[in-house]
mmCIF file of C-alpha atoms and ligand atoms in Angstrom:
data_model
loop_
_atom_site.group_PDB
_atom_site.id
_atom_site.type_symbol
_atom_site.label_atom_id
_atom_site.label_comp_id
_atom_site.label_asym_id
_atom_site.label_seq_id
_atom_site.Cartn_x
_atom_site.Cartn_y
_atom_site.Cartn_z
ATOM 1 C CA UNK A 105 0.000 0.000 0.000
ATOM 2 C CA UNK A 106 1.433 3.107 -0.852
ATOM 3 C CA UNK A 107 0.042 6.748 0.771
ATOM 4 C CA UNK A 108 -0.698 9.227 -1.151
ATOM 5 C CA UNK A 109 -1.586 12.847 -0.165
ATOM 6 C CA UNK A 110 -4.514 14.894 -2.274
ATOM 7 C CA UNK A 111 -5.762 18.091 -0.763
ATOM 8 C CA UNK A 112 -5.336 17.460 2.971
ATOM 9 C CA UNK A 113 -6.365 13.706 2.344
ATOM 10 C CA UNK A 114 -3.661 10.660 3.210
ATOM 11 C CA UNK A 115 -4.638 7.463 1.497
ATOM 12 C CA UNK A 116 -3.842 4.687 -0.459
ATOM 13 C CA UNK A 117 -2.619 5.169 -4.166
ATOM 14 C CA UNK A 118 -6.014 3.336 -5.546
ATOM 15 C CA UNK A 119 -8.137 5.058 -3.716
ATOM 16 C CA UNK A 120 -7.239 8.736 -5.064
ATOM 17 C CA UNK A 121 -9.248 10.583 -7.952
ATOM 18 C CA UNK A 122 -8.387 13.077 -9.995
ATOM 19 C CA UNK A 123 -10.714 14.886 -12.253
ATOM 20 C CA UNK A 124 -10.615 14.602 -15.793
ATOM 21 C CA UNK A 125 -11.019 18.368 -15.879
ATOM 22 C CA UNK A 126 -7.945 18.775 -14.185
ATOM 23 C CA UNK A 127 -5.879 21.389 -15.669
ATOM 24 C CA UNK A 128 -2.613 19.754 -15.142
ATOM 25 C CA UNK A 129 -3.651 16.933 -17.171
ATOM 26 C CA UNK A 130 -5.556 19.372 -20.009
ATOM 27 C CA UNK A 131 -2.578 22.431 -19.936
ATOM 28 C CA UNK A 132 0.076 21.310 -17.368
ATOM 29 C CA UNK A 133 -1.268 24.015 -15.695
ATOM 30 C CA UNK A 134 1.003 23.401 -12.103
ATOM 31 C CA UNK A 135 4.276 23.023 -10.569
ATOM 32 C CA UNK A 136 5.926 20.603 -8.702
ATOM 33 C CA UNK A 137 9.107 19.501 -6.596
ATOM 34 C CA UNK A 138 11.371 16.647 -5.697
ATOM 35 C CA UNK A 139 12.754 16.649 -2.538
ATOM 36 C CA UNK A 140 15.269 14.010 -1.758
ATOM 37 C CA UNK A 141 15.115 11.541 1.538
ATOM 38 C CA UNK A 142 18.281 10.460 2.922
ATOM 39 C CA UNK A 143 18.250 8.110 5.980
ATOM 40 C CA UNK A 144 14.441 8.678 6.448
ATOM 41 C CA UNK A 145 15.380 12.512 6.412
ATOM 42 C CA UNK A 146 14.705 15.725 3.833
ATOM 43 C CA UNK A 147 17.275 16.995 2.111
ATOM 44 C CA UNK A 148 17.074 20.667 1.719
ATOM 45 C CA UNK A 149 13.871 20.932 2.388
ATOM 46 C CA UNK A 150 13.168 24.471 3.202
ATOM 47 C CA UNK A 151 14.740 25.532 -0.173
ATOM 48 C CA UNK A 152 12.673 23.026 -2.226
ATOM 49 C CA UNK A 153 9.503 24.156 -0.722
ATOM 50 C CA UNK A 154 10.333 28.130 -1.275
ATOM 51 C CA UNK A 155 10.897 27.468 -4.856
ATOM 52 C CA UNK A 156 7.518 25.172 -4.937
ATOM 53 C CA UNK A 157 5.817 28.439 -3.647
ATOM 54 C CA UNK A 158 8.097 31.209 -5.896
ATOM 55 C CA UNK A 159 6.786 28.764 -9.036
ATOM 56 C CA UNK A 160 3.668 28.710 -7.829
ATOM 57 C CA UNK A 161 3.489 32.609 -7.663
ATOM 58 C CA UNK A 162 5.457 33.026 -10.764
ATOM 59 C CA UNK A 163 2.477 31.595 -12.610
ATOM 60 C CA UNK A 164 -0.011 33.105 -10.197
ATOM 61 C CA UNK A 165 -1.391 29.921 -8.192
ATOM 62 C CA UNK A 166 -1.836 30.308 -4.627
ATOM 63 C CA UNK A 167 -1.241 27.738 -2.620
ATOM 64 C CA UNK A 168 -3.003 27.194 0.693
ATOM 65 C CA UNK A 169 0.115 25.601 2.565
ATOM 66 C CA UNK A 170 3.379 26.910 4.126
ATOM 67 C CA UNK A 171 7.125 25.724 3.748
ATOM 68 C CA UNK A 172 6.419 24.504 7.584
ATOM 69 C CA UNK A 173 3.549 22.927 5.874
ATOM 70 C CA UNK A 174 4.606 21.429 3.136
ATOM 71 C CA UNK A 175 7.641 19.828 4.995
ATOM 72 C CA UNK A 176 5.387 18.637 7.314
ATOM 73 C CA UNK A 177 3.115 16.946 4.561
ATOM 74 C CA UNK A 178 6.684 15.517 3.097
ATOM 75 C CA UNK A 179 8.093 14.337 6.070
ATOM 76 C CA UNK A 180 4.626 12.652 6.948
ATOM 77 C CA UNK A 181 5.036 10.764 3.570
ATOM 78 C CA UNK A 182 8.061 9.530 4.121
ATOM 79 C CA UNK A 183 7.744 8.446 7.319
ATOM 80 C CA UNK A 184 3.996 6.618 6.706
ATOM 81 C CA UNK A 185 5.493 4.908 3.526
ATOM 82 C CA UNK A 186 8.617 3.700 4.932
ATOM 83 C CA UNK A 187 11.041 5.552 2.935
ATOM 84 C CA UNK A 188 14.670 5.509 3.907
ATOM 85 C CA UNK A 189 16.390 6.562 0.372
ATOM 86 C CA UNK A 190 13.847 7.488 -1.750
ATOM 87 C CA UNK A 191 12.614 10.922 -2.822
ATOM 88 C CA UNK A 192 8.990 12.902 -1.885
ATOM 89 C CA UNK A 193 7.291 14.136 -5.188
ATOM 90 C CA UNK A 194 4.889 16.738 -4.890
ATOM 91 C CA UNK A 195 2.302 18.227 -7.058
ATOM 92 C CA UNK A 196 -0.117 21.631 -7.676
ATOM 93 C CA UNK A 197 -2.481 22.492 -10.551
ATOM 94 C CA UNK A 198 -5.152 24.881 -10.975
ATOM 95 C CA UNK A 199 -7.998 22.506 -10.487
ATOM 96 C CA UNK A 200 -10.267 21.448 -12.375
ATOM 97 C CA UNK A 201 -12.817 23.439 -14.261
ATOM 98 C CA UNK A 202 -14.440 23.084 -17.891
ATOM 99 C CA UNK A 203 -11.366 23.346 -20.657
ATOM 100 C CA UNK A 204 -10.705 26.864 -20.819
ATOM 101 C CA UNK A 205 -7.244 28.264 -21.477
ATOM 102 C CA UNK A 206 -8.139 31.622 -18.924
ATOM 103 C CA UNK A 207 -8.171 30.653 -15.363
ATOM 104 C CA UNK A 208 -11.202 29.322 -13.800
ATOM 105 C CA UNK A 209 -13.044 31.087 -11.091
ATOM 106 C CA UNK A 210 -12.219 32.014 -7.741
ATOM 107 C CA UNK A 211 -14.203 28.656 -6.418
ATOM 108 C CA UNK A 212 -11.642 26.128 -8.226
ATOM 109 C CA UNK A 213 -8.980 24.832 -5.454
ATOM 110 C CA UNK A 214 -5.799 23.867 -6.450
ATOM 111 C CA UNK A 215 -4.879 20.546 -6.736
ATOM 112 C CA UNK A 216 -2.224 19.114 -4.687
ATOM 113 C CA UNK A 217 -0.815 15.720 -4.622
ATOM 114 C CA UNK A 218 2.267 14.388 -3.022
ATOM 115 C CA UNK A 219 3.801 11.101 -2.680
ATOM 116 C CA UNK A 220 6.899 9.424 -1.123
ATOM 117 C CA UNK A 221 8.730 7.146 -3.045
ATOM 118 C CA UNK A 222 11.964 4.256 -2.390
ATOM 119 C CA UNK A 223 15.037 5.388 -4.628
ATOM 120 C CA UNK A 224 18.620 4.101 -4.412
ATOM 121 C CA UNK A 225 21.214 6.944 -4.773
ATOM 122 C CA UNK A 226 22.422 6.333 -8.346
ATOM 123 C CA UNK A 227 26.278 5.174 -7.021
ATOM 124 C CA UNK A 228 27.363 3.607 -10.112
ATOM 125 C CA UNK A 229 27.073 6.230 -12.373
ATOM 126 C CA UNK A 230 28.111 8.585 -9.432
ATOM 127 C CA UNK A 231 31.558 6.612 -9.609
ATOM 128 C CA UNK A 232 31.628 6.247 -13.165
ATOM 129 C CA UNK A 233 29.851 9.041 -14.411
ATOM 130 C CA UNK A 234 27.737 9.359 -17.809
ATOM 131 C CA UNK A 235 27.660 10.151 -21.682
ATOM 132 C CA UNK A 236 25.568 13.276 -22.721
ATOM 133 C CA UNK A 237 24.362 14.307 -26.018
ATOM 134 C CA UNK A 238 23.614 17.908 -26.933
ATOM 135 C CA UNK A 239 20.245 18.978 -28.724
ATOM 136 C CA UNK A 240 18.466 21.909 -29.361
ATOM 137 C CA UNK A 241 16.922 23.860 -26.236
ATOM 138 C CA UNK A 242 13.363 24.315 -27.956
ATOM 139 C CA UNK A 243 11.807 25.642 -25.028
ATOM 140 C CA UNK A 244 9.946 28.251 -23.701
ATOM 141 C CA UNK A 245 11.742 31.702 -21.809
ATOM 142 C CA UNK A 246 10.514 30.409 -18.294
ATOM 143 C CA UNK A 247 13.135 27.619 -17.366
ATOM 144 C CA UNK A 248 13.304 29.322 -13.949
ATOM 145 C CA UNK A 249 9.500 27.789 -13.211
ATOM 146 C CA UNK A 250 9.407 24.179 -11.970
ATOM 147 C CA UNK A 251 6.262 23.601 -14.135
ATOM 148 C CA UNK A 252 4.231 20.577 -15.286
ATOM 149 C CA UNK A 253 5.131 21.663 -19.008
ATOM 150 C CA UNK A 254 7.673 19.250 -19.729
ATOM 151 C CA UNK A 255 7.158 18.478 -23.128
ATOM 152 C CA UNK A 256 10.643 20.096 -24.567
ATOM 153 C CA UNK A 257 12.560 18.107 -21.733
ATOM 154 C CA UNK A 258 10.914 14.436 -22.208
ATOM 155 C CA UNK A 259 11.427 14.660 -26.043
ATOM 156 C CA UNK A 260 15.325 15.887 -25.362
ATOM 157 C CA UNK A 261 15.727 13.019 -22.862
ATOM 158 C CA UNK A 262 14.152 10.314 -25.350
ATOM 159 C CA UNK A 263 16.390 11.763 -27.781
ATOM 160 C CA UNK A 264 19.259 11.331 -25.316
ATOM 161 C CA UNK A 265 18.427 7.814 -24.279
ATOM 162 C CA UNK A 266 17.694 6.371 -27.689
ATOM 163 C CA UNK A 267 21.211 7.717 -28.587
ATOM 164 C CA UNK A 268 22.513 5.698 -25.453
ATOM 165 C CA UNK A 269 22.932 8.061 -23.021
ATOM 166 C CA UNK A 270 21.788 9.347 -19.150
ATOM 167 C CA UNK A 271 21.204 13.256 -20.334
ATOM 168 C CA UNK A 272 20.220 15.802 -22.940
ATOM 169 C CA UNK A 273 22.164 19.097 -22.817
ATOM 170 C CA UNK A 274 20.293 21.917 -23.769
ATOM 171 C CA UNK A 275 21.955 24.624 -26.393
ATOM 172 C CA UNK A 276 20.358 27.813 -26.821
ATOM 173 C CA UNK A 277 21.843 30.080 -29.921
ATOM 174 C CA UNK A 278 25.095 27.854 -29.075
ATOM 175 C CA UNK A 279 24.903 28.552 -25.355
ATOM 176 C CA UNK A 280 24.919 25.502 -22.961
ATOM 177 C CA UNK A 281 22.084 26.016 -20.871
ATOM 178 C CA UNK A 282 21.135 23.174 -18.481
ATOM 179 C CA UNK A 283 20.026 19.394 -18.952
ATOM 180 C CA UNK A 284 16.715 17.828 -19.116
ATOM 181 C CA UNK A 285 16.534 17.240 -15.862
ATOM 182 C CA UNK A 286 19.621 18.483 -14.846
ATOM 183 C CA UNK A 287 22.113 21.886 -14.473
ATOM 184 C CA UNK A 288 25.595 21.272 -15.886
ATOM 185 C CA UNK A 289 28.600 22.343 -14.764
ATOM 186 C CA UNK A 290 32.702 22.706 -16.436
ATOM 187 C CA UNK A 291 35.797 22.848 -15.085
ATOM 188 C CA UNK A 292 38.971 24.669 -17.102
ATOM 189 C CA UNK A 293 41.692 24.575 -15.294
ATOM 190 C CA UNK A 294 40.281 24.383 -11.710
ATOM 191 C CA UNK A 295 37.387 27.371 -12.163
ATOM 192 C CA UNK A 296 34.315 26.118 -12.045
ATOM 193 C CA UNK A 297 31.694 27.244 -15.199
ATOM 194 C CA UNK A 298 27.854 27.239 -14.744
ATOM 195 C CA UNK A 299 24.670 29.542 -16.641
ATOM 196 C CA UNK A 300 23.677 31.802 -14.697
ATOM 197 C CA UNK A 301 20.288 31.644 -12.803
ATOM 198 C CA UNK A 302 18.259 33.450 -15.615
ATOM 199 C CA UNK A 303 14.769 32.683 -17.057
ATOM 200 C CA UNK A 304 16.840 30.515 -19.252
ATOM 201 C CA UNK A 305 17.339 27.660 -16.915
ATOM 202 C CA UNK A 306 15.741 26.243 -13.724
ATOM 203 C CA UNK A 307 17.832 27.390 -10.790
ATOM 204 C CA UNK A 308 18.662 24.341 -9.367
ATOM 205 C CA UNK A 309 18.602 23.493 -5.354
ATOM 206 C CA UNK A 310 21.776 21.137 -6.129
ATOM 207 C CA UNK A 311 23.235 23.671 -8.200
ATOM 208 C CA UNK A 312 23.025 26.166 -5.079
ATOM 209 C CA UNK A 313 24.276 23.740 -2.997
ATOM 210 C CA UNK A 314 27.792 22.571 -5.126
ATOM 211 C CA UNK A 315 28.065 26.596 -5.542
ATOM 212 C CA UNK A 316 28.351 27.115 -2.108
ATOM 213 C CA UNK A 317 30.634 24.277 -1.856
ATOM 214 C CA UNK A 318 32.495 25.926 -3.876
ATOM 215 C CA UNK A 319 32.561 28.967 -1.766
ATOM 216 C CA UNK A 320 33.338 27.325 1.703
ATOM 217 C CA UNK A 321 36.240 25.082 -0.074
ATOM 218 C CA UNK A 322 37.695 27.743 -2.229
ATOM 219 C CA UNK A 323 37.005 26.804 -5.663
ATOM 220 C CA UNK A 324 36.762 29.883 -8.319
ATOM 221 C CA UNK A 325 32.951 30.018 -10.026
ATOM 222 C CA UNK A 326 32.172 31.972 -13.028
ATOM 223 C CA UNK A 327 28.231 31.895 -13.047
ATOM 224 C CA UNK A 328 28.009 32.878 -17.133
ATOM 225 C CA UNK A 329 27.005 31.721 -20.190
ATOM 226 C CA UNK A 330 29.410 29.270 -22.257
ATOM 227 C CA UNK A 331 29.428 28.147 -25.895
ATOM 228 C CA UNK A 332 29.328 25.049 -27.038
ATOM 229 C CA UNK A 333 32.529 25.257 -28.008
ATOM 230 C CA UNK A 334 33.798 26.112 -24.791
ATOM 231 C CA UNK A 335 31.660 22.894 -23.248
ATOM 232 C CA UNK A 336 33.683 20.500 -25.727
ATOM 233 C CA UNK A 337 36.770 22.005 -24.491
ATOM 234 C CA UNK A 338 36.316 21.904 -20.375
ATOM 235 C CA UNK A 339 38.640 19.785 -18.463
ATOM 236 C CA UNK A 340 35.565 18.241 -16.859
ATOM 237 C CA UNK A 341 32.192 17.924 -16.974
ATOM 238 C CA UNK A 342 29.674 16.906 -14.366
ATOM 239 C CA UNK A 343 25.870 17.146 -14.250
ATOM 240 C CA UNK A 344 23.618 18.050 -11.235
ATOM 241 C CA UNK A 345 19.960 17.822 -9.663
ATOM 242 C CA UNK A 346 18.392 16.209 -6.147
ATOM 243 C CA UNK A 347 18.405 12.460 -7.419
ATOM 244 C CA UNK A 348 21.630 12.366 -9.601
ATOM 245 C CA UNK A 349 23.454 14.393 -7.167
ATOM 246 C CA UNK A 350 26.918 15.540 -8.768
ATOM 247 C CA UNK A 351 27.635 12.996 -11.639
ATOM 248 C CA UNK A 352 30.347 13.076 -13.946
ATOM 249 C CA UNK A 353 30.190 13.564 -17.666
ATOM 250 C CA UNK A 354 32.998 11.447 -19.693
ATOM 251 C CA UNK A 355 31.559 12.022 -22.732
ATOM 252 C CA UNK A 356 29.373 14.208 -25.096
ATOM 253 C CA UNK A 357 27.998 13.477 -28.325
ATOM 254 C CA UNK A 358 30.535 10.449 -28.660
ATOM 255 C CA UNK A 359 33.738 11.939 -27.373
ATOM 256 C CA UNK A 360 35.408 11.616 -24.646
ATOM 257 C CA UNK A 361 36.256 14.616 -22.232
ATOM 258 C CA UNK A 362 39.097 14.973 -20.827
ATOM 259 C CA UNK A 363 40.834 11.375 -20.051
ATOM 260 C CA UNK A 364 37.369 9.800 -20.347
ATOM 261 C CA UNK A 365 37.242 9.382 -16.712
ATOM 262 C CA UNK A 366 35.315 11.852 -13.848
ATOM 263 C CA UNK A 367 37.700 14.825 -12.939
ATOM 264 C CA UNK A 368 39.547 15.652 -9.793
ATOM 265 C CA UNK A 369 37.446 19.325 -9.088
ATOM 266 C CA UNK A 370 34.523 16.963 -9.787
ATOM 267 C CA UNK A 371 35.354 13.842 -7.497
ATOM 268 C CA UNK A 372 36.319 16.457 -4.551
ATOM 269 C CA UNK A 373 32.782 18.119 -4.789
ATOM 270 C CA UNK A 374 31.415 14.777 -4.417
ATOM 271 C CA UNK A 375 33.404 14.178 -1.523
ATOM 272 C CA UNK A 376 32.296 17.434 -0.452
ATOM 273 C CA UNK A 377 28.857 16.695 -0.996
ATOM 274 C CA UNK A 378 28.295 13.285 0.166
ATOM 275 C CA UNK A 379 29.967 15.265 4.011
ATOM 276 C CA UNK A 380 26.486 17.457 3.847
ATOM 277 C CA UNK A 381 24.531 14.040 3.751
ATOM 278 C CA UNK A 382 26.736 12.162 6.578
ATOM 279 C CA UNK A 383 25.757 15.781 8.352
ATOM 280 C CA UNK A 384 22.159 15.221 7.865
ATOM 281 C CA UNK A 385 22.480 11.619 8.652
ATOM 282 C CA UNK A 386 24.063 13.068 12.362
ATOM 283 C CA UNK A 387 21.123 15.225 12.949
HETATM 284 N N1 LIG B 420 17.066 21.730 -14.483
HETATM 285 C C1 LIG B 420 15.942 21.081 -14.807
HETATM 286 C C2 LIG B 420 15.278 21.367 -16.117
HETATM 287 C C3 LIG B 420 15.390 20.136 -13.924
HETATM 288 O O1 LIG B 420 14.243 19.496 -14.234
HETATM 289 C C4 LIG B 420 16.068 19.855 -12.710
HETATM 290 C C5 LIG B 420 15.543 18.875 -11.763
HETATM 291 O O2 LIG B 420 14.639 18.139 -12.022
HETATM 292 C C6 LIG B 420 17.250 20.542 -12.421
HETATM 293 C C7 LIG B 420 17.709 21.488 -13.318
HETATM 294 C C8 LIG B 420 17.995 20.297 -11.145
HETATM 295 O O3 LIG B 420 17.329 20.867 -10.059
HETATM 296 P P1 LIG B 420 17.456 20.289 -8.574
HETATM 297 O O4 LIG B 420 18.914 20.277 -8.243
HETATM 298 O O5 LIG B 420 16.693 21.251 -7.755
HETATM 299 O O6 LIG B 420 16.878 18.917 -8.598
#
């Protein structure tokens, strides 16, 4: 049995209903969050829950719960449902109302859905890291919101896996952006190259995290747009985001980077990382 959560309701999976008329399912017409579960605990949880309400106000849903609230609903989940290493996925839409593209009226409630879910930390390809392939960023200007439109991102990861690899990297006018799923990160020699946090890409809670890493271990950042050029060229590549963590990138579109093999800058922010876990673990 697995507990769900759906508008102040816990119950099992098969017993929840969601309307056909739900705007999620007609527009993707919500936003949403991961929020990883380490040793039965949240990871970041207070930032994952004040971007779930800043994308929920950038596209001008209000939510009737608090961060307090929300991590209360999450740890709940996670607790009821067992979860030790696993993530908490949670869910808002607009409602449901008759398909109209204009927002419904003041009487629709949002709809909010949350569940709790066992997930293995993805070691091996931690250790050994992954092969990218770049593609087109054909979305829309509003990266920064975690919405339900995902359409760009699941055809760039299909692309990705049917060309054998773990990630899409988004290029925009021969930018690098972010991943699918993902932010992505270079090193050349020992700086440390990520987009900024524009409308262009989501702003990612791991991505703040390494970047502060970065601060409190002295490691040079340069937060600005690089070409794809400059991406084939970096001594190292790694990915980020809450259920990949920092993986390695050892090769795009085919070719190797670097030595074919995750980076030093890369393996010490993992080491780095994986101490703010062990911390949380401690608690
Ligand atoms: N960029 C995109 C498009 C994402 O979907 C994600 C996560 O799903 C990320 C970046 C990484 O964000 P986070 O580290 O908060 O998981």
């Amino acid at each position: 049995m697995t507990i769900y959560f759906n508008n102040g309701v816990y119950a099992d999976k098969e017993t929840m209903k969601v309307s056909i008329d739900d705007r999620g399912y007609y527009f993707g017409d919500g936003v949403y969050e991961v929020v990883k579960v380490y040793d039965g605990k949240l990871y970041t949880a207070e930032e994952h829950f004040t971007r779930f309400l800043q994308s929920a106000k950038k596209i001008r849903l209000d939510l009737p719960y608090t961060i307090e609230e929300f991590t209360e609903i999450a740890k709940k989940l996670a607790v009821d449902n067992g979860i030790v290493e696993g993530h908490v996925y949670i869910q808002a839409t607009r409602g449901a109302a008759p398909r109209m593209h204009n927002f419904p009226g003041e009487d629709v409630v949002p709809m909010i859905t949350a569940y709790a879910i066992h997930n293995p930390r993805p070691l091996s390809k931690i250790k050994e890291g992954v092969a990218v392939k770049t593609t087109d960023d054909i979305r829309w200007l509003r990266c920064d919101i975690k919405s339900l439109n995902l359409l760009g991102n699941v055809l760039a990861k299909q692309e990705a896996y049917e060309a054998g690899c773990a990630e899409a990297v988004f290029v925009r006018d021969g930018i690098v952006t972010e991943g699918s799923s993902s932010n992505m990160f270079g090193v050349k020699d020992g700086i440390l190259y990520t987009h900024p946090a524009t409308n262009l890409i989501l702003n990612g809670i791991t991505r703040r995290v390494v970047l502060k890493l970065c601060a409190k271990h002295s490691i040079g950042v340069m937060e600005e747009p690089f070409t794809l050029e400059q991406f084939n060229e970096m001594d190292e590549l790694f990915l980020t985001s809450t259920t990949s963590e920092i993986t390695p990138i050892v090769s795009v579109d085919g070719k190797p980077v670097g030595e074919g093999v995750p980076g030093r800058v890369t393996e010490r922010l993992q080491q780095v990382f994986e101490e703010t876990i062990h911390e949380l673990k401690m608690e």
